[in-house]
Coordinates of C-alpha atoms in Angstrom, one line a residue:
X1 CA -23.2 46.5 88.5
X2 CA -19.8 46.1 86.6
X3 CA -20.6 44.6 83.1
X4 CA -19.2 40.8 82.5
X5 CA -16.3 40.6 80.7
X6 CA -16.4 38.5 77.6
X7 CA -13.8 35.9 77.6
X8 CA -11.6 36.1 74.1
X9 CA -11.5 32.8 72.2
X10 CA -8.4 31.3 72.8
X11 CA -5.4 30.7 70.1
X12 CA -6.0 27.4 69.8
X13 CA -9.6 27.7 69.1
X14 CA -9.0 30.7 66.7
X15 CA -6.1 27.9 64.7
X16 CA -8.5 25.5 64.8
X17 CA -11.7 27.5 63.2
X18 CA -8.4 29.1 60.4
X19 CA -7.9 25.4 60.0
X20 CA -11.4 24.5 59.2
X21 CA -12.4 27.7 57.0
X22 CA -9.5 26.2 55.2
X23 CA -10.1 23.1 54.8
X24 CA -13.8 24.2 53.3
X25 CA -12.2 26.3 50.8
X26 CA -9.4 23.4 50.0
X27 CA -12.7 21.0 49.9
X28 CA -14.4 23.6 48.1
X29 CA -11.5 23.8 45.2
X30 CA -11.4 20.3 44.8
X31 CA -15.2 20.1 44.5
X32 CA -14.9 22.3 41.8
X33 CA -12.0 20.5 40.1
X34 CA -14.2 17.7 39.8
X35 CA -16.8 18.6 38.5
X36 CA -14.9 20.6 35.9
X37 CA -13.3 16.8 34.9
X38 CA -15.7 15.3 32.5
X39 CA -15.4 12.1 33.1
X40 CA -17.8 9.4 35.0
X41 CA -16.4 9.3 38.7
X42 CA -17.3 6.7 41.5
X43 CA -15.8 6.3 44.9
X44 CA -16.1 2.8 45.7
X45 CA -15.2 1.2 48.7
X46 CA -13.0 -2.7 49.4
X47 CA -16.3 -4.5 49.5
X48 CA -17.1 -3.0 45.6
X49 CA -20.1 -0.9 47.4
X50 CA -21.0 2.3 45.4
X51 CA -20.3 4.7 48.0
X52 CA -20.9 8.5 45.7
X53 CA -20.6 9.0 41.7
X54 CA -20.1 11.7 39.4
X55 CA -21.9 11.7 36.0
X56 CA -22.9 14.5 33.5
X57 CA -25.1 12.5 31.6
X58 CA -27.0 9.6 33.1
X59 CA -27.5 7.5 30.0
X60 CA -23.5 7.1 30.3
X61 CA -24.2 4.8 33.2
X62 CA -24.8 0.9 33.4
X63 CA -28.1 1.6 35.8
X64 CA -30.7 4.2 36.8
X65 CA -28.4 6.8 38.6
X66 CA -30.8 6.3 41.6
X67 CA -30.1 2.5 42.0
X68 CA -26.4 3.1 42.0
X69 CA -25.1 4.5 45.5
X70 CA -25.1 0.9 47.6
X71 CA -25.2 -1.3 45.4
X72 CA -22.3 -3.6 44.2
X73 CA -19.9 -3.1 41.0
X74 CA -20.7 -7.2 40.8
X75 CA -24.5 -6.1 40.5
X76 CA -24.3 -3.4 37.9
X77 CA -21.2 -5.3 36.2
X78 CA -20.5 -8.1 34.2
X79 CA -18.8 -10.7 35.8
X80 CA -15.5 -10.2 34.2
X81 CA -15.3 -6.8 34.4
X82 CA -16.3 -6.4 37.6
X83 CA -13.3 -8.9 38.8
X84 CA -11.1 -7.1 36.7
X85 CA -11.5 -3.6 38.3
X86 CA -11.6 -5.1 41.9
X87 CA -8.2 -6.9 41.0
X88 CA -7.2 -3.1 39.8
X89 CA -8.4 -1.8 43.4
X90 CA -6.6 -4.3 45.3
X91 CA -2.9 -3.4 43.1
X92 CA -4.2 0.3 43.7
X93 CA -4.4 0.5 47.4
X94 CA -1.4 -2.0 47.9
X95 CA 1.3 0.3 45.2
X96 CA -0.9 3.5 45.9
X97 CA -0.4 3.8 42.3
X98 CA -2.4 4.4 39.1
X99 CA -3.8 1.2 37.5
X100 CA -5.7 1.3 33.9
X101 CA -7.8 -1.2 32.9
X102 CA -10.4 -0.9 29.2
X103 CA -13.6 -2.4 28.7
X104 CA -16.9 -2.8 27.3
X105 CA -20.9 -2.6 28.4
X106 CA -24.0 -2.0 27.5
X107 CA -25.2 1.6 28.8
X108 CA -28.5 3.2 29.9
X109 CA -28.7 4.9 26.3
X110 CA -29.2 1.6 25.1
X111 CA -25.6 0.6 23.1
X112 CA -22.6 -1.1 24.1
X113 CA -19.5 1.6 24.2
X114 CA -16.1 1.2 25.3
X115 CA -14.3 2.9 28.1
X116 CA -11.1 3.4 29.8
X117 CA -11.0 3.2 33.8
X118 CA -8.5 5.0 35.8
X119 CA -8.4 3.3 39.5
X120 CA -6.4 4.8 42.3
X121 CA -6.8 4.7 45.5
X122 CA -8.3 7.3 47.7
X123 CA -7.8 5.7 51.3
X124 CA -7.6 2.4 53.2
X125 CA -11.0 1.3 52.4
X126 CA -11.5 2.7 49.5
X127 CA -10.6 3.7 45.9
X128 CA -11.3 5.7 43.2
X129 CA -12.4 5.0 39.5
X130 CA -12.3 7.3 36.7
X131 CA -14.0 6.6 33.8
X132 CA -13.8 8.3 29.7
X133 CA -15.8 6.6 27.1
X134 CA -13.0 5.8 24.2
X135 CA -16.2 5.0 22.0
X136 CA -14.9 6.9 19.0
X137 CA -11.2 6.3 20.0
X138 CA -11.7 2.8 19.4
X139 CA -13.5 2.7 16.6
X140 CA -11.3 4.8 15.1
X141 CA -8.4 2.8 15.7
X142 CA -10.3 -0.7 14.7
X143 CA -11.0 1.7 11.2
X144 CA -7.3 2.2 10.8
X145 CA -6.5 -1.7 11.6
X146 CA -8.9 -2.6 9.0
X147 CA -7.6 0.5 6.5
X148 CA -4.1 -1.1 7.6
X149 CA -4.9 -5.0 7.1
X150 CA -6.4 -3.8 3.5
X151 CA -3.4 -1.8 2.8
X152 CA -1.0 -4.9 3.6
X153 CA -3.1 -6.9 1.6
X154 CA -3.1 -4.6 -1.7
X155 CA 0.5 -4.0 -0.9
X156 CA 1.1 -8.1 -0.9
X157 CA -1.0 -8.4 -4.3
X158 CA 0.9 -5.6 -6.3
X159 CA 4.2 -7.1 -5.4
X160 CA 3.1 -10.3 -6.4
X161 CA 1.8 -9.1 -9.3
X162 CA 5.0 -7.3 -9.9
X163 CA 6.7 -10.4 -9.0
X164 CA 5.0 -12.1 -11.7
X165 CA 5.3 -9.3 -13.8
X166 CA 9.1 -9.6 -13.7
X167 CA 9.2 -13.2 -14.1
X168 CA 6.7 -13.2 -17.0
X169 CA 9.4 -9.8 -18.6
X170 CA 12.6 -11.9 -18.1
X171 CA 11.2 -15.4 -19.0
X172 CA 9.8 -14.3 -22.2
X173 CA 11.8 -14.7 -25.5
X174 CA 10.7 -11.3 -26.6
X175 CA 13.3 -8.8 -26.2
X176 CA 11.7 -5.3 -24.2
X177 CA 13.6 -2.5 -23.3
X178 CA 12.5 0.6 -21.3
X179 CA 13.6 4.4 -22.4
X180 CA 12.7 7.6 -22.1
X181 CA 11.5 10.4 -24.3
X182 CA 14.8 10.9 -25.1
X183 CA 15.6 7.5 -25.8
X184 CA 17.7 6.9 -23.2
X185 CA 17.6 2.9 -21.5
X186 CA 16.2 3.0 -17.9
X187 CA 16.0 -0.5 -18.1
X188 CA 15.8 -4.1 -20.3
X189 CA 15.2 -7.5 -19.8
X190 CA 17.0 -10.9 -19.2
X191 CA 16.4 -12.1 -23.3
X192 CA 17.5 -8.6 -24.3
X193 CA 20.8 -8.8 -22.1
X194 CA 21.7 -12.9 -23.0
X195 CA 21.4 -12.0 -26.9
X196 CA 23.2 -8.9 -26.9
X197 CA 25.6 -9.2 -24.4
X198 CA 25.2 -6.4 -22.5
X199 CA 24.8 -6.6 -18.3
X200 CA 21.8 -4.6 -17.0
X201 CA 23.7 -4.3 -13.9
X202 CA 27.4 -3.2 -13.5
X203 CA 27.6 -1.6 -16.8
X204 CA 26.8 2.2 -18.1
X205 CA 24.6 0.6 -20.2
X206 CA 21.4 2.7 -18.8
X207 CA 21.6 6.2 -19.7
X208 CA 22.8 6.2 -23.2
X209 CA 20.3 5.8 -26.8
X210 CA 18.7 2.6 -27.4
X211 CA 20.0 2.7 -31.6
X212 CA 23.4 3.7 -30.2
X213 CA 23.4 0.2 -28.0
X214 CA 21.0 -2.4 -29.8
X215 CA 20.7 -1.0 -33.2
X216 CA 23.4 -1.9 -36.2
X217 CA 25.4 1.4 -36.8
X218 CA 23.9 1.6 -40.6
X219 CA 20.3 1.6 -39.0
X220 CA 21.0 4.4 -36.2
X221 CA 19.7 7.5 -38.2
X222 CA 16.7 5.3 -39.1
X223 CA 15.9 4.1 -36.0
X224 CA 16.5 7.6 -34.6
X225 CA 13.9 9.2 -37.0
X226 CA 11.4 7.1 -35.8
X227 CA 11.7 6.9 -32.4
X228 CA 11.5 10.8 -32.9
X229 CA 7.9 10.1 -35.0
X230 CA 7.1 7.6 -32.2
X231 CA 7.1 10.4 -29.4
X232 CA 5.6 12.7 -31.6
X233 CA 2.3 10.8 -32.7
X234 CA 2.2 8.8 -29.2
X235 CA 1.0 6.0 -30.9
X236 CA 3.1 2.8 -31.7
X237 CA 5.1 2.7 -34.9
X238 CA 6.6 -0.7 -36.0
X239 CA 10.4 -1.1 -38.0
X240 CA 13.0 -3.8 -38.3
X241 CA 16.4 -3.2 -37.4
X242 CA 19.3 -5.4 -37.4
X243 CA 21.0 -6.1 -33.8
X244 CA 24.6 -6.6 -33.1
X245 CA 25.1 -9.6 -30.7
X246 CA 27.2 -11.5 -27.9
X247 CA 27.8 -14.0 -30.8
X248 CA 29.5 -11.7 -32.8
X249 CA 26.6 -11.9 -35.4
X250 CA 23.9 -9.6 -36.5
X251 CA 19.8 -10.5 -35.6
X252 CA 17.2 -8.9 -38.0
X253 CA 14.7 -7.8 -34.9
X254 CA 11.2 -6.6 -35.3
X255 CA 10.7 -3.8 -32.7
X256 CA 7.5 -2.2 -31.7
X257 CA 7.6 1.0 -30.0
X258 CA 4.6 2.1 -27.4
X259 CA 4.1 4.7 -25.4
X260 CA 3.5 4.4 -21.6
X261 CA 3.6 5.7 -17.8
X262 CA 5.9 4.5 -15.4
X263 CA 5.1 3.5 -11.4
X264 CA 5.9 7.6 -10.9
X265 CA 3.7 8.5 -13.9
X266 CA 6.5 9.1 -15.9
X267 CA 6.5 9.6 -19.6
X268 CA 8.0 6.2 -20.8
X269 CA 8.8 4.0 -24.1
X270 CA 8.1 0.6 -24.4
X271 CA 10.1 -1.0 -27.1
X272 CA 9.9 -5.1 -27.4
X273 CA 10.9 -6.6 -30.2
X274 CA 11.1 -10.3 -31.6
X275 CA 13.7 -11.9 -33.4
X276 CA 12.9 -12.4 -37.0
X277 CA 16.5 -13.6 -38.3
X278 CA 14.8 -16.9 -39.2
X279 CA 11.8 -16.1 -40.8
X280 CA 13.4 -13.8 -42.9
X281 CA 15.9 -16.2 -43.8
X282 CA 13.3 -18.3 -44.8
X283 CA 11.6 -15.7 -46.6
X284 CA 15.0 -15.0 -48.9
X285 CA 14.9 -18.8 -49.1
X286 CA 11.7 -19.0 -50.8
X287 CA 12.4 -16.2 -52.8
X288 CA 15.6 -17.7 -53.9
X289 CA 13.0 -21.1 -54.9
X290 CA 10.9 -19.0 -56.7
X291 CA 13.5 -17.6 -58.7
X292 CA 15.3 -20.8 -59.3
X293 CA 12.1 -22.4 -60.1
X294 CA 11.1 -19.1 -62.6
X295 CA 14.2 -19.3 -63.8
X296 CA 14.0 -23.4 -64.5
X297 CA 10.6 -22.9 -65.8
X298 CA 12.0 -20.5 -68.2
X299 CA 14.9 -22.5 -69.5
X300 CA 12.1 -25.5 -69.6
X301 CA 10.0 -23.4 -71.7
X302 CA 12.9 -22.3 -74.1
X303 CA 13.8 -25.6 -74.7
X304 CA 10.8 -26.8 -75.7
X305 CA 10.5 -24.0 -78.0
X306 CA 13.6 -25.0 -80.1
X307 CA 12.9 -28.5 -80.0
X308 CA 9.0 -28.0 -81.5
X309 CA 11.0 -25.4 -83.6
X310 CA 13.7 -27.4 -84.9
X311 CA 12.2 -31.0 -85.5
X312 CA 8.8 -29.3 -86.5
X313 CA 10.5 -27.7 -89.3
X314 CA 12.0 -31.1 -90.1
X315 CA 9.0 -33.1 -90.3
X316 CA 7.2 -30.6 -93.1
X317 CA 10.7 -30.4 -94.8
X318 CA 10.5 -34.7 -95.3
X319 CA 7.1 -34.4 -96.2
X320 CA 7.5 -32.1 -98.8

């Protein structure tokens, strides 16, 4: 009795079985893409039915992970959030492209967190959402608002402190003027500039020696030697110095020199000085009183010495 002759498969079924083995291994890849991705994953379908989910930790979830697969994203969701990422399915299966959508819940773990949904779709019926917890990502960014609001604010109270700063320096009647160790003018204000006649702005002003701008020329060396002592002992030293101004007159000016820093840190000088023409024109004044009344006294006093001379020596003459 021959032996039966087994039939070879046919092409097709040998195409069809490549086919499958290929489409397990495809499967198979994409299996293992997944779970490689980190983040939540639920394939849910048009009704908003949990059909299969993805999670490496189960606390990360709004419900037990066994009372998820059937159940509706308007069960386990709040209201608006679960409208929200249906009205993200429905523009994901009509563009077939990528919608985001961010929101907040309360997990299993027992804290509200913030998270980030990816939904795409993933056939006719259903779709896809991707989830990452953006937790930290958020509260790292409401850190930096609140870092950034406190920043503005500081930022708008030093410039109106500066603001009133630069009123206070220009309205003042006390002249100040700004220089450097080497007593070069960085910068003076308004009361300085209106009695001596020299611009802050549009002249070459800043740059050269204070003495050699609002000191009288006889005064420079002085004023030189201590503004040298003034830098030298860092503490502040006090002279009068006559000042050539607008007027074509001289003011006798009282000027304090203190050391300070700049907004850089800067080594600076502070020199403000008040104008004491008056006081010590009143001061020469009441010297010149006091001498004229000395001097009265003293012709008073001599006069009354001849007469009590003179008419004394009169009377004892008669009465001898």
């Amino acid at each position: 009795m021959r032996e039966r002759d087994v039939e070879a498969p046919a092409a097709g079924e040998l195409a069809a079985e490549d086919e499958l083995r290929e489409l397990l291994r495809s499967r198979a890849r994409k299996r293992a893409l997944i779970d490689a991705i980190p983040d939540l994953m639920f394939r849910i379908g048009v009704d908003g039915v949990y059909r299969e989910f993805k999670a490496e930790d189960p606390g990360d979830l709004t419900a037990d992970e066994e009372s998820v697969v059937g159940r509706s994203v308007h069960e386990l969701l709040p209201g608006g959030v679960a409208e929200r990422l249906m009205a993200a399915a429905t523009r994901a299966l009509v563009t077939r492209e990528v919608q985001e959508i961010e929101y907040r819940l309360p997990v299993v773990a027992g804290e509200e967190r913030d998270f980030e949904g990816r939904v795409v779709a993933s056939g006719d019926d259903e779709f896809v959402l991707i989830v990452r917890d953006i937790t930290d990502r958020k509260r790292q960014e409401e850190e930096l608002r609140r870092l950034s609001t406190e920043l503005r604010e500081q930022l708008a109270q030093l410039e109106r402190e500066r603001d009133f700063t630069r009123s206070v320096v220009n309205a003042t009647p006390s002249y100040l003027c700004l220089v450097d160790a080497e007593g070069r003018i960085a910068r003076y204000n308004a009361s300085l500039e209106l009695t001596s006649g020299h611009r802050d702005v549009g002249t070459n002003v800043r740059g050269r020696r204070f003495w050699d701008v609002f000191v009288s020329a006889d005064a420079c060396d002085s004023a030189r030697g201590a503004f040298a002592a003034l830098v030298d002992a860092r503490e502040p030293i006090r002279r009068e110095y006559g000042m050539p101004c607008a007027d074509g007159g001289v003011r006798v000016v009282d000027w304090e020199g203190t050391p300070i820093r700049d907004e850089h840190g800067e080594a600076r000088f502070l020199l403000s000085g008040v104008d004491v023409t008056v006081r010590k024109r009143q001061e020469e004044e009441v010297r010149s009183s006091r001498a004229r009344i000395v001097h009265a006294a003293d012709v008073e006093r001599r006069r009354l010495e001849r007469n009590l001379h003179d008419g004394a020596q009169q009377q004892l003459v008669f009465v001898s």
